Amino acid sequence: MVIRLADLAGRVGADLRGDGDLEITGVNGLREARAGDLSFLANPRYRPLVAATRASAVIVARDFEGDAPCALLVADHPDAAFARASEAFARPEPPLPPEGVHPSAVVDPSATVAAGARVGPGCVVEAGAVIGEGTVLRAQVYVGHEAVVGPACLLHPQVVIREHCRLGARVILHPGVVIGSDGFGYTADDRGVRTKVPQRGIVDIGDDVEIGAGTTVDRARFGATRILRGAKIDNLVQIAHNVVIGEDAVIVAQAGIAGSTVLGSRVIMAAQSGVAGHLEVGDDSVVMARGGVIKDIPPKSQVMGFPAVPQKEAKRAMVAAARLPEMREALQDLRRRVEALEPSRG
Amino acid sequence: MVIRLADLAGRVGADLRGDGDLEITGVNGLREARAGDLSFLANPRYRPLVAATRASAVIVARDFEGDAPCALLVADHPDAAFARASEAFARPEPPLPPEGVHPSAVVDPSATVAAGARVGPGCVVEAGAVIGEGTVLRAQVYVGHEAVVGPACLLHPQVVIREHCRLGARVILHPGVVIGSDGFGYTADDRGVRTKVPQRGIVDIGDDVEIGAGTTVDRARFGATRILRGAKIDNLVQIAHNVVIGEDAVIVAQAGIAGSTVLGSRVIMAAQSGVAGHLEVGDDSVVMARGGVIKDIPPKSQVMGFPAVPQKEAKRAMVAAARLPEMREALQDLRRRVEALEPSRG
Amino acid sequence: MVIRLADLAGRVGADLRGDGDLEITGVNGLREARAGDLSFLANPRYRPLVAATRASAVIVARDFEGDAPCALLVADHPDAAFARASEAFARPEPPLPPEGVHPSAVVDPSATVAAGARVGPGCVVEAGAVIGEGTVLRAQVYVGHEAVVGPACLLHPQVVIREHCRLGARVILHPGVVIGSDGFGYTADDRGVRTKVPQRGIVDIGDDVEIGAGTTVDRARFGATRILRGAKIDNLVQIAHNVVIGEDAVIVAQAGIAGSTVLGSRVIMAAQSGVAGHLEVGDDSVVMARGGVIKDIPPKSQVMGFPAVPQKEAKRAMVAAARLPEMREALQDLRRRVEALEPSRG
């Protein structure tokens, strides 16, 4: 696809500085762009890359100063403008499986596949399950007994949803997601031999939730593990039994939430963070990368470290820790000076 | 389902305080329970929730004091009593696939499927593999060449067991478990180009082992990676090649065990912990959450932190670290006082 | 299989000390070996195990001293010699699926399956996809629309490759690997409700890359997430969108690389480590186990800790931290001595 730069400027709502007849054939990052590419500068740390880019044009903010070796498109929000430009050049979305059930899929006669739903090759849908209107099971998906998948969901290849679990509308599950595996619960006898505690509950997922590749969400011991409306979960995250994830919460890759913990609305758990079991993290709180929460966190907190403490406190402790070797020297120096002052004991 | 509270009290072996004619229709946590629900108080930190619960009845311990807005069932072990009550209300287990091989499964003619075994839709069982008596492959499971799955196992959808690996009796594998992937081993030449070291061993899993969703267990370089009888492993755990996991060991979510390390019997690895390679962790030792073990650990140790040290030592270090800013101030104060004592150098 | 020890010595290029007529039937570690087994000593920490081994013979280095209860094979590189011996006793590799497409696989008529490629049972290959010459899709693999898998690749069961992604030659993907899941990107409105940012790019994987079980590699927002030639990635690793992994880089289990970060050639990320987004880690740098990188790292660095700092600095800080309780006591002692020196204020 080829689009004139002046036409692109119009499409993305930017002011043109340079040759509007330039032919743009794709989009790319500043570093990787070649002749014909449109790039963008949103994060100020990449500003030095503009001077060296091989892009034919770059989208910049209104306050951009300095030279560029190419045409510029000046926009209020370079990031959003670039997103619109990317759409113009994007590969088409892959075609969906045909409506109805692929001949290679195994759908129990007692399951309900709504009008306009698409059950792709190799899928298995068990007895009593419901697949909502317009929902897509791309391929090799498993939907267990009496599980309910709402309308307009997109289940990528090799998703597993175990029995009785429920998904709302417009839920997106990436490849390898597991919904409804047993919670991790045992009783131990005197010799340490463990007996499984039945995990009888379900997982209940609200509308507009998206869950990343390889993430696991355990079913509740009783009742439900809940992921509320709008929550976004990244790859390889572990959600234990009876957890509640609040509305519009964000959980980044490789984080883990232990059993029965409740995350409030809009909580952000950064990458590789964790929360111990039976805790509450208040609305709008942020746990920084690698943070490990071991007690309740009030709303609107920002915590870091392990054990996680408020960000200010954690940074003061880090600064102090960095000065430790220097403190040791100061202490030794002082000891010598005190000894010099003390009456000799000889 | 509806059960009279007095009947429930009898079933779970509890004493009734309140109206035995109450109709109970389900079970739930104190916070989520509604009218008609039975709840329970086992963890003392939830005691304040009893006063506010909307449950119709709550199971409490013999030493429970204070008011409750509902009927009580008094039991020696509220947790166990609640588990029994939950069973009474539990959704029925989903039906198993029919005995024998589902028409959509691909089972090599040289594989052995024992009497009473159930190979569900979309499964692949390769040449020479053995599926034990009464074992269930729910759906879309892969069992590799000459792998042996013992009797009465339950393999959830989309489990992979690679060639030659062996499972004992009553093993439960959750969705997405991978058994027998290659260990991570290479030799490097002078330019850093790596050549794969063949991973010729197997994974050998004992009786009554349970492994959580998405967990990966690598095959040995030679010999076997071993998971001994009764070990319980949670979700997204990594077990490297030639590791030995002791009997009745417990490994919580997102922990990782590096190559050739041996965990003793009843070792507990808490969430997000790790052990470096070629180490031994003694019987009955506990590695706390996030603990990172980098040397051998004697039996019955409790270690925490990274590098992991005995719990007492780690806590003392934490307390000291928390007082660091205060120590810096004390040091500066002392320096001023020493300067005041020293003869002036002017 | 039985091989005379003298014959084995010849095959692996070692000098025989002991009875060349001994019949060797297998290989194993020093601890696990039984009569008939050949073992080896490469890592000096296992030297004490030689005296107690039940192996019939052990491969040792030229500088080995001390007694052994068995025959010895003396070699320049015991590890390499043992690898050769292991091959001699190895179980045969499992047979490949037959050439062509298994009848249970679903391959779109517009896909290209090259001569000598093998598409095993239960696989799904979408429209326009290309499977290279001699490549093996073991079973239940998904290859999305217009994805390109190069020649001589080995895709283990239940790998997912989403649309448009590209693999070079001789790539090995272990069970459960996900290539091309959406990157984790959203815009948020004033109330914290998030809208998905389309992830329009691909994943581009070079020749001779190997990726471990359960690892997830997100597609780029635009352009490509790149894993360059020869990189080796272990199990349960997370690679975010637009990341670049350098040639011959090594990423150990459970590590995570955040969005748009670039790892140089031969970088080593040890187990459970992480790098924040939009950073560069220079060629030949090493991030130690659990290290968390939050700023750019120059080439040939060795960093550890979180935030990761050069190894020397981190170790000095660890030593100082370990002496903290002792420093507190020294500080208190000094205060008492200064007080004794100060004129009384009474």
PDB file of N, CA, C and O in Angstrom, chain B residues 61 64 68 90 195 209 249 292 296 315 326:
ATOM      1  N   ALA B  61     -15.720 -21.915  65.588  1.00  0.00           N
ATOM      2  CA  ALA B  61     -15.008 -22.824  66.492  1.00  0.00           C
ATOM      3  C   ALA B  61     -15.632 -22.768  67.882  1.00  0.00           C
ATOM      4  O   ALA B  61     -16.404 -21.857  68.203  1.00  0.00           O
ATOM      5  N   PHE B  64     -15.465 -19.532  69.924  1.00  0.00           N
ATOM      6  CA  PHE B  64     -16.008 -18.300  69.344  1.00  0.00           C
ATOM      7  C   PHE B  64     -16.795 -17.518  70.380  1.00  0.00           C
ATOM      8  O   PHE B  64     -17.634 -18.061  71.076  1.00  0.00           O
ATOM      9  N   ALA B  68     -23.424 -12.609  66.603  1.00  0.00           N
ATOM     10  CA  ALA B  68     -23.535 -12.898  65.183  1.00  0.00           C
ATOM     11  C   ALA B  68     -24.958 -12.574  64.761  1.00  0.00           C
ATOM     12  O   ALA B  68     -25.889 -12.789  65.538  1.00  0.00           O
ATOM     13  N   ALA B  90     -22.284 -29.111  46.433  1.00  0.00           N
ATOM     14  CA  ALA B  90     -21.414 -28.959  45.266  1.00  0.00           C
ATOM     15  C   ALA B  90     -22.130 -29.316  43.976  1.00  0.00           C
ATOM     16  O   ALA B  90     -22.979 -30.207  43.937  1.00  0.00           O
ATOM     17  N   THR B 195      25.699 -25.130  20.777  1.00  0.00           N
ATOM     18  CA  THR B 195      25.253 -26.396  20.206  1.00  0.00           C
ATOM     19  C   THR B 195      24.472 -27.142  21.273  1.00  0.00           C
ATOM     20  O   THR B 195      24.897 -27.214  22.430  1.00  0.00           O
ATOM     21  N   VAL B 209       0.889 -37.784  42.754  1.00  0.00           N
ATOM     22  CA  VAL B 209       1.433 -36.445  42.483  1.00  0.00           C
ATOM     23  C   VAL B 209       0.348 -35.625  41.778  1.00  0.00           C
ATOM     24  O   VAL B 209      -0.428 -36.157  40.985  1.00  0.00           O
ATOM     25  N   ALA B 249       6.572 -33.295  48.976  1.00  0.00           N
ATOM     26  CA  ALA B 249       7.011 -31.905  48.869  1.00  0.00           C
ATOM     27  C   ALA B 249       5.876 -31.045  48.305  1.00  0.00           C
ATOM     28  O   ALA B 249       4.964 -31.553  47.646  1.00  0.00           O
ATOM     29  N   GLY B 292      15.390 -17.128  47.634  1.00  0.00           N
ATOM     30  CA  GLY B 292      16.248 -17.621  46.563  1.00  0.00           C
ATOM     31  C   GLY B 292      17.430 -18.359  47.161  1.00  0.00           C
ATOM     32  O   GLY B 292      18.328 -17.752  47.752  1.00  0.00           O
ATOM     33  N   ASP B 296      23.516 -25.234  49.795  1.00  0.00           N
ATOM     34  CA  ASP B 296      22.783 -26.339  50.396  1.00  0.00           C
ATOM     35  C   ASP B 296      22.097 -25.881  51.684  1.00  0.00           C
ATOM     36  O   ASP B 296      22.621 -25.032  52.420  1.00  0.00           O
ATOM     37  N   LYS B 315      15.208 -11.794  59.381  1.00  0.00           N
ATOM     38  CA  LYS B 315      14.354 -10.794  60.026  1.00  0.00           C
ATOM     39  C   LYS B 315      15.180  -9.743  60.742  1.00  0.00           C
ATOM     40  O   LYS B 315      14.856  -8.560  60.708  1.00  0.00           O
ATOM     41  N   GLU B 326      17.702   6.180  60.344  1.00  0.00           N
ATOM     42  CA  GLU B 326      17.892   6.579  61.741  1.00  0.00           C
ATOM     43  C   GLU B 326      19.372   6.408  62.163  1.00  0.00           C
ATOM     44  O   GLU B 326      19.953   7.268  62.846  1.00  0.00           O
TER      45      GLU B 326
END
